[in-house]
Amino acid sequence: MPFVQPAPELPHPYQADPVLRSYLRRVLPPEVLADLEPSLQAMGATALAMRARSLQDRLEEPRHIPFDPWGHRVDRIQATRLWQEAERVAAEQGLVAIPYEDACGLHSRVFQFALVHLFHPGSDVYTCPLAMSDGAARTLLDSGNRILAERAVPLLTTRDPARVWTSGQWMTESAGGSDVGRSATEARLGDDGRWRLYGRKWFTSAAASPMALVLARPLGNPPGGKGLALFYVETRRPDGSPNGFTLNRLKDKLGTRKLPTGELDLDGMEAVPVGPLKDGVRAMAPMLNVTRAWNAVTAASLLRHGLLLAWDYAGKREAFGAPLARKPLYQDTLAGLEAEAQAAFHLAFHGAEWLGLVEHGAGDPALQRLIMPLVKLTTARQAVAGCSELLECFGGAGYVEDTGLPVLLRDAQVLSIWEGTTDVLALEALKALTGCGFPAFRGHLEALLEPVRDRMLALPAGAVRTALGQAQAWWAGAEEAGARRLALTLGRTLALALLVRQAQWALEHDHDPVPARVAFRFAAQGVDLTFHW
Ligand SMILES: Cc1cc2nc3c(=O)[nH]c(=O)nc-3n(C[C@H](O)[C@H](O)[C@H](O)COP(=O)(O)OP(=O)(O)OC[C@H]3O[C@@H](n4cnc5c(N)ncnc54)[C@H](O)[C@@H]3O)c2cc1C
């Protein structure tokens, strides 16, 4: 018989993830964690079943149905079977509802994102519409428009799968994604007192959602971002027909292939202004804070998923007389990836904590405006680089589609593009730094390091301070061309401070030196990118 390699198997993603578990033990009061534990265990089991289904249905894709059998234009989308299942699971487990039910107060966002971290890798990126639905609920609540909030938020946040809604966010146009101020979609007020939208939206994920938040320029408004307004639309009329839109096609994408991303023409779509008829980009800001937190958590979750599979494979695959798991160089490669994955995890959950803090009036929004882009851009770059490296850990098998491995890299690649590219977020971070001031960021990191007293951690804690000093010196003469390196330096420095804090806790509470080693390794991999110019 020729040799047949046993496939890597995914362990229960909650039980097998010491990083998530020890983080939750640190941040949640024991009685809260005890209450949440059954949901986390159950989500781990569901995630395993969904991954098996995702591998089985690997080639299934969403379908655009332009016409009904009698020739009426319907522009419906037939979602994959896994997506239909994911919609039910997400609603029942409250993946959008949890922060709005607020049963765990300040910890609600952490609980929500712990579930998302487990759910994402087997969900075929169903997290994209969930992120936008969460963002839409937050945006409508923050807008102060009670009528729209009372209409849509209960449907976005219900746990009833038969009633639940998802939302799209329609911003990007052909002329501008990053520079959204170039948007050409017009809003015209009719004689009947209703607003209607005319234009083309170039990337609309979750194109089948019953509602969306849309940027459009009221007729006569000035050009640029300030002239745009935020509108609420329901995509179907009461009889189910399209509300003044045509879905021209679904995009043929590198990854996220189960996610239907459409190109839409709006030709008289009825819409309701969410707030004042200007400053729509600013009105959309709560959406972006939320979706960026989801982006970061899904980035961290892809890295963890890949590592769980890689460690399993390393125990089964033999080369040169021993399992890969016993080869010192292979161990070192995985240790480097582990350090990036843990850094991404702590950054992502820091973003989640900040969402919760600001929502509860306990965090400074000016600092949040800096932290969220740093968290998003850093974790996204880590996911793209890490998933590429992870595929190599499986050798040729990592490049073969029906192992279910290449999709990791293809789906990771989008994380640094949507919700703001790396460069664009770096510029936002630079602006936010000017707003809150470097000392505020420095103070935040010093507060993270405050409990750190173990001598073992002096070196990585020192690396945080050195990198901060370098970044501050650079920032004094800030130039646009260096914004990306500055932002990545700040993001990685924040990640290191978070790793050091967790390591101190693990030493004190579990006598566990592993997180300290991880912090060392991450520091050695480099946090300061301002050095090299
Ligand atoms: C799968 C997928 C789904 C999407 N879904 C949605 C959706 O549902 N809704 C939605 O609104 N959008 C969506 N998008 C669009 C996405 O948000 C945009 O593609 C993204 O914001 C970038 O915009 P752009 O494509 O116009 O690229 P551009 O803005 O043209 O950017 C091109 C390059 O230029 C860089 N760049 C731009 N400005 C600067 C600058 N000032 N300095 C330095 N570099 C700069 C960018 O970083 C990028 O590398 C989706 C995209 C993808 C890939």
Coordinates of C-alpha atoms and ligand atoms in Angstrom, one line a residue:
M1 CA 0.0 0.0 0.0
P2 CA 1.3 3.5 -0.8
F3 CA 1.7 5.8 2.2
V4 CA -1.4 7.9 3.0
Q5 CA -1.0 10.9 5.2
P6 CA -3.6 11.3 8.0
A7 CA -5.4 14.7 7.6
P8 CA -5.0 17.4 10.3
E9 CA -8.0 17.5 12.6
L10 CA -9.4 20.6 14.3
P11 CA -9.7 20.2 18.0
H12 CA -12.6 21.8 19.9
P13 CA -11.6 25.4 19.4
Y14 CA -12.6 26.6 22.9
Q15 CA -11.2 23.7 24.9
A16 CA -7.9 23.7 22.8
D17 CA -7.3 27.5 23.0
P18 CA -5.4 28.4 26.2
V19 CA -4.9 32.0 25.0
L20 CA -8.7 32.7 24.8
R21 CA -9.3 30.8 28.0
S22 CA -6.6 32.5 30.2
Y23 CA -7.6 35.9 28.8
L24 CA -11.2 35.4 29.8
R25 CA -10.1 34.2 33.2
R26 CA -8.2 37.5 33.6
V27 CA -10.8 39.9 32.4
L28 CA -14.1 38.3 33.6
P29 CA -15.2 37.9 37.2
P30 CA -15.3 34.1 38.0
E31 CA -19.1 34.1 38.4
V32 CA -19.6 35.8 35.0
L33 CA -17.2 33.3 33.3
A34 CA -19.0 30.4 35.0
D35 CA -22.3 31.7 33.6
L36 CA -20.9 32.1 30.1
E37 CA -18.9 28.9 29.9
P38 CA -21.7 26.7 28.6
S39 CA -22.3 29.1 25.7
L40 CA -18.6 29.1 24.9
Q41 CA -18.4 25.3 25.0
A42 CA -21.6 25.0 22.8
M43 CA -20.2 27.5 20.3
G44 CA -17.0 25.5 20.1
A45 CA -19.0 22.3 19.2
T46 CA -21.1 24.2 16.7
A47 CA -18.0 25.7 15.1
L48 CA -16.6 22.2 14.6
A49 CA -19.7 20.9 12.9
M50 CA -19.9 24.0 10.7
R51 CA -16.3 23.6 9.6
A52 CA -17.0 20.0 8.6
R53 CA -20.0 21.3 6.6
S54 CA -17.9 24.0 5.1
L55 CA -15.4 21.5 3.8
Q56 CA -18.2 19.3 2.4
D57 CA -19.8 22.2 0.6
R58 CA -16.6 23.8 -0.5
L59 CA -17.6 24.4 -4.1
E60 CA -21.1 25.8 -3.3
E61 CA -21.4 29.5 -4.0
P62 CA -24.2 32.1 -3.8
R63 CA -26.3 32.6 -6.9
H64 CA -27.8 35.7 -8.4
I65 CA -31.3 35.2 -9.6
P66 CA -32.1 38.2 -11.7
F67 CA -35.6 37.2 -12.9
D68 CA -38.5 35.1 -11.6
P69 CA -39.8 32.3 -13.9
W70 CA -42.3 34.8 -15.4
G71 CA -39.8 37.4 -16.3
H72 CA -40.2 39.9 -13.4
R73 CA -37.0 41.4 -12.3
V74 CA -36.4 40.1 -8.7
D75 CA -32.6 40.3 -8.1
R76 CA -32.6 37.8 -5.4
I77 CA -29.6 36.0 -4.1
Q78 CA -29.6 32.3 -3.2
A79 CA -27.3 31.9 -0.3
T80 CA -25.3 28.7 0.3
R81 CA -26.7 26.1 2.7
L82 CA -24.0 26.8 5.3
W83 CA -24.9 30.5 5.2
Q84 CA -28.6 29.7 5.9
E85 CA -27.4 27.6 8.9
A86 CA -25.0 30.3 10.0
E87 CA -27.8 32.8 10.0
R88 CA -29.8 30.6 12.4
V89 CA -26.8 29.9 14.7
A90 CA -25.8 33.5 14.8
A91 CA -29.3 34.7 15.7
E92 CA -29.9 32.0 18.4
Q93 CA -26.5 32.6 20.0
G94 CA -27.0 36.3 20.0
L95 CA -23.9 37.2 18.0
V96 CA -25.3 40.6 17.3
A97 CA -27.8 40.8 20.1
I98 CA -25.4 40.3 23.1
P99 CA -24.0 43.9 23.4
Y100 CA -27.6 45.4 23.0
E101 CA -29.1 43.0 25.6
D102 CA -26.2 44.1 27.8
A103 CA -26.7 41.3 30.2
C104 CA -22.9 41.3 31.2
G105 CA -22.6 45.2 31.2
L106 CA -19.1 46.3 30.5
H107 CA -18.2 42.7 29.6
S108 CA -20.8 42.2 27.0
R109 CA -18.5 43.0 24.1
V110 CA -15.9 40.6 25.4
F111 CA -18.4 37.8 25.6
Q112 CA -19.8 38.6 22.1
F113 CA -16.4 38.6 20.5
A114 CA -15.3 35.4 22.3
L115 CA -18.2 33.7 20.6
V116 CA -17.3 35.4 17.3
H117 CA -13.7 34.2 17.6
L118 CA -15.0 30.6 17.8
F119 CA -17.7 31.0 15.2
H120 CA -15.8 32.8 12.4
P121 CA -13.5 30.1 10.8
G122 CA -16.3 27.7 10.1
S123 CA -18.8 30.3 9.0
D124 CA -17.7 31.0 5.4
V125 CA -17.4 34.7 6.4
Y126 CA -21.0 35.0 7.5
T127 CA -19.3 37.4 10.0
C128 CA -19.3 40.1 7.3
P129 CA -23.1 40.7 7.4
L130 CA -23.1 40.2 11.1
A131 CA -20.5 42.9 11.6
M132 CA -22.4 45.4 9.4
S133 CA -25.7 44.6 11.2
D134 CA -24.0 45.2 14.6
G135 CA -22.6 48.5 13.1
A136 CA -26.0 49.5 11.7
A137 CA -27.7 49.0 15.1
R138 CA -25.0 51.0 16.8
T139 CA -25.2 53.8 14.2
L140 CA -29.0 54.1 14.3
L141 CA -28.9 54.2 18.1
D142 CA -26.2 56.8 18.2
S143 CA -27.9 58.9 15.5
G144 CA -30.8 59.8 17.9
N145 CA -33.3 59.0 15.1
R146 CA -35.8 57.2 17.4
I147 CA -38.2 56.2 14.6
L148 CA -35.6 54.4 12.6
A149 CA -33.9 52.9 15.7
E150 CA -37.3 51.6 16.9
R151 CA -38.0 50.1 13.5
A152 CA -34.7 48.4 12.7
V153 CA -32.7 47.7 15.9
P154 CA -35.1 45.1 17.3
L155 CA -34.9 43.2 14.0
L156 CA -31.2 43.4 13.8
T157 CA -30.7 42.3 17.4
T158 CA -33.5 39.6 17.7
R159 CA -32.6 36.0 18.6
D160 CA -35.4 34.8 16.5
P161 CA -34.0 33.4 13.2
A162 CA -37.4 33.7 11.5
R163 CA -37.5 37.5 12.1
V164 CA -33.8 38.5 12.1
W165 CA -32.5 41.1 9.7
T166 CA -29.0 41.8 8.5
S167 CA -27.8 45.2 7.2
G168 CA -25.5 46.3 4.4
Q169 CA -23.3 49.4 4.3
W170 CA -23.2 51.0 0.9
M171 CA -20.4 53.5 0.7
T172 CA -17.8 52.5 -2.0
E173 CA -18.3 53.7 -5.5
S174 CA -16.2 53.2 -8.6
A175 CA -14.7 56.7 -8.2
G176 CA -13.8 56.2 -4.6
G177 CA -13.6 53.7 -1.8
S178 CA -11.0 55.3 0.4
D179 CA -11.8 58.7 -0.9
V180 CA -15.5 58.3 -0.4
G181 CA -16.0 62.0 -0.7
R182 CA -15.9 61.4 -4.5
S183 CA -19.2 59.5 -4.3
A184 CA -21.6 60.5 -7.1
T185 CA -24.9 58.9 -5.8
E186 CA -27.5 61.5 -5.7
A187 CA -30.5 61.9 -3.3
R188 CA -33.4 63.8 -4.7
L189 CA -36.5 64.9 -2.8
G190 CA -39.7 64.2 -4.7
D191 CA -42.9 66.2 -4.8
D192 CA -44.4 63.5 -2.5
G193 CA -41.9 64.5 0.2
R194 CA -39.9 61.3 -0.2
W195 CA -36.2 60.9 -0.9
R196 CA -35.0 58.7 -3.7
L197 CA -31.4 57.6 -4.5
Y198 CA -29.8 57.5 -8.0
G199 CA -26.3 56.1 -8.6
R200 CA -24.1 53.1 -8.6
K201 CA -22.7 51.3 -5.5
W202 CA -19.6 49.3 -6.6
F203 CA -19.1 47.0 -3.6
T204 CA -22.1 45.9 -1.6
S205 CA -21.5 42.8 0.5
A206 CA -24.5 41.2 2.1
A207 CA -26.3 42.4 -1.0
A208 CA -29.3 40.3 0.0
S209 CA -29.8 42.2 3.3
P210 CA -33.3 43.6 4.0
M211 CA -31.8 47.0 4.9
A212 CA -28.7 49.1 4.4
L213 CA -27.1 52.4 5.4
V214 CA -26.2 54.3 2.4
L215 CA -24.1 57.4 1.6
A216 CA -25.6 59.8 -1.0
R217 CA -25.4 63.5 -1.9
P218 CA -28.6 65.5 -1.6
L219 CA -29.1 67.4 -4.8
G220 CA -27.4 70.8 -4.5
N221 CA -25.0 69.8 -1.7
P222 CA -21.3 70.7 -2.1
P223 CA -18.8 68.1 -3.3
G224 CA -16.6 66.2 -0.9
G225 CA -17.3 64.2 2.2
K226 CA -19.2 66.9 4.1
G227 CA -21.8 67.1 1.3
L228 CA -22.8 63.5 1.7
A229 CA -25.7 62.4 3.9
L230 CA -26.5 59.1 5.6
F231 CA -29.7 57.4 4.4
Y232 CA -31.6 54.3 5.6
V233 CA -33.1 52.0 3.0
E234 CA -35.2 48.9 3.1
T235 CA -34.2 47.0 0.0
R236 CA -37.6 45.4 -0.8
R237 CA -41.1 46.9 -1.2
P238 CA -43.9 45.3 0.9
D239 CA -44.7 43.0 -2.1
G240 CA -41.1 41.7 -2.2
S241 CA -40.0 43.6 -5.3
P242 CA -36.7 45.5 -5.4
N243 CA -37.0 49.0 -4.0
G244 CA -35.6 50.9 -7.0
F245 CA -32.3 48.9 -7.5
T246 CA -30.9 46.5 -10.0
L247 CA -28.2 44.0 -9.0
N248 CA -26.0 44.0 -12.1
R249 CA -23.8 41.1 -11.0
L250 CA -22.0 39.5 -8.1
K251 CA -18.2 40.0 -8.1
D252 CA -15.8 37.2 -9.0
K253 CA -13.4 37.5 -6.0
L254 CA -10.1 36.0 -4.9
G255 CA -11.7 35.0 -1.5
T256 CA -14.8 35.5 0.6
R257 CA -16.5 33.6 -2.2
K258 CA -19.5 32.6 -0.1
L259 CA -20.2 36.2 0.6
P260 CA -22.3 37.8 -2.2
T261 CA -20.7 41.1 -3.0
G262 CA -22.8 42.9 -5.6
E263 CA -22.6 45.9 -7.9
L264 CA -25.9 47.8 -7.6
D265 CA -27.6 50.5 -9.7
L266 CA -29.9 52.6 -7.7
D267 CA -32.6 54.2 -9.8
G268 CA -35.1 55.9 -7.5
M269 CA -34.6 53.8 -4.4
E270 CA -36.8 55.2 -1.6
A271 CA -34.7 56.2 1.3
V272 CA -35.0 58.0 4.7
P273 CA -32.3 60.4 6.0
V274 CA -30.8 59.1 9.2
G275 CA -29.9 62.6 10.5
P276 CA -29.0 66.0 9.1
L277 CA -28.6 66.2 5.3
K278 CA -24.8 66.5 5.5
D279 CA -21.7 65.0 7.3
G280 CA -22.8 61.5 6.4
V281 CA -19.3 60.1 6.7
R282 CA -19.1 61.3 10.3
A283 CA -22.6 59.8 10.9
M284 CA -21.2 56.5 9.6
A285 CA -18.3 56.5 12.1
P286 CA -20.0 54.2 14.7
M287 CA -20.5 51.6 11.9
L288 CA -16.8 51.7 11.2
N289 CA -15.7 51.4 14.8
V290 CA -17.8 48.3 15.2
T291 CA -16.9 46.6 11.9
R292 CA -13.2 47.3 12.5
A293 CA -13.5 45.5 15.9
W294 CA -15.1 42.5 14.1
N295 CA -12.3 42.6 11.4
A296 CA -9.7 42.4 14.1
V297 CA -11.3 39.5 15.9
T298 CA -11.8 37.5 12.7
A299 CA -8.1 38.2 11.8
A300 CA -7.0 36.8 15.2
S301 CA -9.4 33.9 14.8
L302 CA -8.1 32.8 11.4
L303 CA -4.6 32.7 12.9
R304 CA -5.7 30.6 15.8
H305 CA -7.6 28.3 13.5
G306 CA -4.6 27.8 11.3
L307 CA -2.3 27.2 14.2
L308 CA -4.6 24.6 15.8
L309 CA -4.5 22.7 12.5
A310 CA -0.8 23.2 12.1
W311 CA 0.0 21.8 15.5
D312 CA -2.2 18.8 14.9
Y313 CA -0.5 18.2 11.6
A314 CA 2.9 18.6 13.1
G315 CA 2.2 15.7 15.4
K316 CA 1.1 13.4 12.6
R317 CA 3.5 14.3 9.7
E318 CA 6.9 12.7 9.9
A319 CA 10.0 13.9 8.0
F320 CA 13.6 12.9 8.4
G321 CA 12.8 10.3 11.1
A322 CA 10.5 12.2 13.5
P323 CA 7.2 14.0 13.6
L324 CA 7.6 17.7 12.5
A325 CA 6.5 18.7 16.0
R326 CA 9.8 17.4 17.3
K327 CA 12.0 19.2 14.8
P328 CA 13.6 22.3 16.5
L329 CA 13.4 24.5 13.4
Y330 CA 9.7 23.6 12.7
Q331 CA 9.0 24.4 16.4
D332 CA 10.7 27.7 16.0
T333 CA 8.7 28.6 12.9
L334 CA 5.5 27.8 14.8
A335 CA 6.7 29.8 17.8
G336 CA 7.2 32.8 15.6
L337 CA 3.6 32.5 14.3
E338 CA 2.3 31.8 17.8
A339 CA 3.8 35.1 19.0
E340 CA 2.1 37.0 16.1
A341 CA -1.2 35.2 16.7
Q342 CA -1.2 36.0 20.4
A343 CA -0.4 39.6 19.8
A344 CA -3.2 39.8 17.2
F345 CA -5.6 38.2 19.7
H346 CA -4.8 40.7 22.5
L347 CA -5.0 43.6 20.1
A348 CA -8.3 42.4 18.8
F349 CA -9.8 42.0 22.3
H350 CA -8.4 45.3 23.4
G351 CA -10.5 46.8 20.5
A352 CA -13.5 44.8 21.8
E353 CA -13.0 46.1 25.3
W354 CA -12.7 49.7 24.0
L355 CA -16.0 49.4 22.1
G356 CA -17.7 48.3 25.4
L357 CA -16.0 51.0 27.4
V358 CA -17.0 53.8 25.1
E359 CA -20.5 52.4 24.8
H360 CA -20.8 52.5 28.6
G361 CA -19.4 56.1 28.8
A362 CA -16.3 54.7 30.5
G363 CA -13.7 55.3 27.7
D364 CA -12.3 58.4 26.1
P365 CA -13.6 58.5 22.5
A366 CA -10.6 60.5 21.3
L367 CA -8.3 57.7 22.4
Q368 CA -10.7 55.2 20.8
R369 CA -10.3 57.0 17.5
L370 CA -6.6 56.2 17.6
I371 CA -6.9 52.6 19.0
M372 CA -9.4 51.2 16.6
P373 CA -7.5 51.9 13.4
L374 CA -4.3 50.7 15.0
V375 CA -5.9 47.5 16.1
K376 CA -7.6 46.9 12.7
L377 CA -4.6 47.6 10.5
T378 CA -2.0 45.7 12.6
T379 CA -4.1 42.6 13.0
A380 CA -5.1 42.5 9.3
R381 CA -1.4 42.6 8.2
Q382 CA -0.6 39.9 10.8
A383 CA -3.4 37.7 9.4
V384 CA -2.3 38.1 5.8
A385 CA 1.4 37.4 6.5
G386 CA 0.6 34.7 9.1
C387 CA -1.9 32.8 6.9
S388 CA 0.6 32.7 4.1
E389 CA 3.3 31.3 6.4
L390 CA 0.7 28.8 7.9
L391 CA 0.0 27.3 4.4
E392 CA 3.7 26.6 4.1
C393 CA 3.6 24.6 7.4
F394 CA 1.5 22.0 5.6
G395 CA 4.0 21.8 2.6
G396 CA 2.3 21.0 -0.7
A397 CA -1.0 20.2 1.0
G398 CA -1.3 23.8 2.1
Y399 CA -1.7 24.7 -1.6
V400 CA -4.3 22.1 -2.4
E401 CA -7.9 23.4 -2.4
D402 CA -9.7 20.4 -1.0
T403 CA -7.6 20.3 2.1
G404 CA -9.6 23.4 3.1
L405 CA -6.3 25.3 3.8
P406 CA -5.8 27.8 0.9
V407 CA -9.1 29.4 1.7
L408 CA -7.5 30.7 4.9
L409 CA -5.1 32.9 3.0
R410 CA -7.7 34.0 0.4
D411 CA -10.2 35.0 3.1
A412 CA -7.5 36.7 5.2
Q413 CA -6.4 38.9 2.3
V414 CA -9.5 41.0 2.3
L415 CA -9.0 42.0 6.0
S416 CA -6.5 44.6 5.1
I417 CA -8.6 46.1 2.3
W418 CA -12.2 46.5 3.4
E419 CA -13.1 48.8 6.4
G420 CA -10.1 50.9 5.4
T421 CA -6.9 49.8 3.8
T422 CA -3.6 49.9 5.8
D423 CA -2.4 53.2 4.3
V424 CA -5.7 54.9 4.7
L425 CA -6.1 53.8 8.3
A426 CA -2.5 54.8 9.0
L427 CA -3.4 58.4 7.9
E428 CA -6.5 58.2 10.1
A429 CA -4.4 57.1 13.1
L430 CA -2.0 60.0 12.4
K431 CA -4.9 62.4 12.5
A432 CA -6.3 60.8 15.7
L433 CA -2.9 61.0 17.3
T434 CA -2.9 64.8 16.7
G435 CA -6.4 64.9 18.3
C436 CA -5.7 63.0 21.5
G437 CA -1.9 63.8 21.7
F438 CA 1.0 61.4 22.0
P439 CA 1.1 61.7 25.9
A440 CA -2.4 60.2 26.0
F441 CA -1.3 57.1 24.1
R442 CA 1.9 56.9 26.1
G443 CA -0.1 57.1 29.3
H444 CA -2.4 54.4 28.1
L445 CA 0.5 52.0 27.5
E446 CA 2.1 53.0 30.9
A447 CA -1.2 52.1 32.6
L448 CA -1.1 48.7 30.9
L449 CA 2.5 48.1 32.1
E450 CA 1.7 49.4 35.6
P451 CA 1.0 45.9 37.2
V452 CA 4.2 44.4 35.6
R453 CA 6.8 43.7 38.2
D454 CA 8.3 40.3 37.4
R455 CA 12.0 40.7 36.5
M456 CA 11.5 38.2 33.7
L457 CA 9.4 40.8 31.9
A458 CA 11.7 43.8 32.3
L459 CA 13.2 43.3 28.8
P460 CA 9.9 43.2 26.8
A461 CA 8.5 46.0 29.0
G462 CA 11.7 48.0 28.2
A463 CA 11.2 47.3 24.5
V464 CA 7.7 48.9 24.7
R465 CA 9.2 52.1 26.2
T466 CA 12.1 52.2 23.8
A467 CA 9.7 51.9 20.8
L468 CA 7.4 54.5 22.2
G469 CA 10.3 56.9 22.6
Q470 CA 11.4 56.3 19.0
A471 CA 7.8 56.8 17.8
Q472 CA 7.3 60.0 19.7
A473 CA 10.5 61.4 18.4
W474 CA 9.5 60.6 14.9
W475 CA 6.0 61.9 15.4
A476 CA 7.4 65.3 16.4
G477 CA 8.3 65.8 12.7
A478 CA 5.4 63.7 11.4
E479 CA 5.3 63.3 7.6
E480 CA 2.6 61.6 5.7
A481 CA 5.0 59.3 3.9
G482 CA 5.9 57.6 7.2
A483 CA 2.4 57.2 8.5
R484 CA 2.2 53.5 7.8
R485 CA 5.4 52.7 9.6
L486 CA 4.4 54.9 12.5
A487 CA 1.0 53.2 12.8
L488 CA 2.4 49.7 12.6
T489 CA 5.0 50.7 15.2
L490 CA 2.3 52.0 17.5
G491 CA 0.1 48.9 16.8
R492 CA 2.8 46.5 17.5
T493 CA 4.0 48.4 20.6
L494 CA 0.5 48.3 22.0
A495 CA 0.3 44.6 21.2
L496 CA 3.6 44.0 23.1
A497 CA 2.3 46.0 26.1
L498 CA -0.8 43.8 26.1
L499 CA 1.2 40.6 25.9
V500 CA 3.4 41.7 28.8
R501 CA 0.4 42.5 31.0
Q502 CA -1.1 39.1 30.2
A503 CA 2.2 37.4 30.9
Q504 CA 2.5 39.1 34.4
W505 CA -1.0 37.8 35.2
A506 CA -0.2 34.3 34.0
L507 CA 3.0 34.2 36.1
E508 CA 1.1 35.4 39.2
H509 CA -2.0 33.4 38.9
D510 CA -1.0 30.2 37.0
H511 CA 2.8 30.1 37.5
D512 CA 2.8 29.9 33.8
P513 CA 5.9 31.2 32.0
V514 CA 4.7 30.5 28.5
P515 CA 3.0 33.9 27.9
A516 CA 6.3 35.6 29.1
R517 CA 8.2 33.6 26.4
V518 CA 5.7 34.7 23.8
A519 CA 6.1 38.3 24.8
F520 CA 9.9 37.9 24.4
R521 CA 9.5 36.3 21.1
F522 CA 7.2 39.0 19.8
A523 CA 9.6 41.7 21.0
A524 CA 12.4 40.0 19.2
Q525 CA 10.4 39.9 16.0
G526 CA 10.4 43.7 16.0
V527 CA 8.0 46.3 17.1
D528 CA 9.7 49.5 16.0
L529 CA 9.5 50.1 12.2
T530 CA 10.6 53.7 12.5
F531 CA 14.2 52.7 12.9
H532 CA 14.8 51.8 9.3
W533 CA 14.7 55.1 7.5
Ligands
LIG1 C1 -14.7 41.6 -0.8 C2 -15.0 43.0 -0.6 C3 -16.2 43.4 -0.1 C4 -16.5 44.8 0.1 N1 -17.7 45.1 0.6 C5 -18.0 46.4 0.7 C6 -19.3 46.9 1.2 O1 -20.1 46.0 1.6 N2 -19.6 48.2 1.3 C7 -18.7 49.1 0.9 O2 -19.0 50.3 1.0 N3 -17.5 48.8 0.4 C8 -17.1 47.5 0.3 N4 -15.9 47.1 -0.1 C9 -15.0 48.1 -0.7 C10 -13.8 48.4 0.2 O3 -14.2 49.1 1.4 C11 -12.9 49.3 -0.7 O4 -12.4 48.5 -1.7 C12 -11.7 49.9 0.1 O5 -12.2 50.9 1.0 C13 -10.7 50.5 -0.8 O6 -11.3 51.4 -1.7 P1 -10.9 51.3 -3.3 O7 -11.2 49.9 -3.7 O8 -11.7 52.4 -4.0 O9 -9.4 51.5 -3.4 P2 -8.6 52.9 -3.5 O10 -9.2 53.8 -2.5 O11 -8.5 53.3 -4.9 O12 -7.2 52.5 -3.0 C14 -6.2 52.0 -3.8 C15 -4.9 51.9 -3.0 O13 -4.5 53.3 -2.8 C16 -4.2 53.4 -1.4 N5 -4.5 54.8 -1.0 C17 -5.7 55.5 -1.1 N6 -5.6 56.7 -0.7 C18 -4.3 56.8 -0.2 C19 -3.5 57.9 0.4 N7 -4.1 59.1 0.7 N8 -2.3 57.7 0.7 C20 -1.7 56.5 0.5 N9 -2.3 55.4 -0.1 C21 -3.6 55.6 -0.4 C22 -5.0 52.4 -0.7 O14 -4.4 52.0 0.6 C23 -4.9 51.2 -1.7 O15 -3.8 50.5 -1.5 C24 -15.6 45.8 -0.3 C25 -14.3 45.4 -0.8 C26 -14.0 44.0 -1.0 C27 -12.7 43.6 -1.6

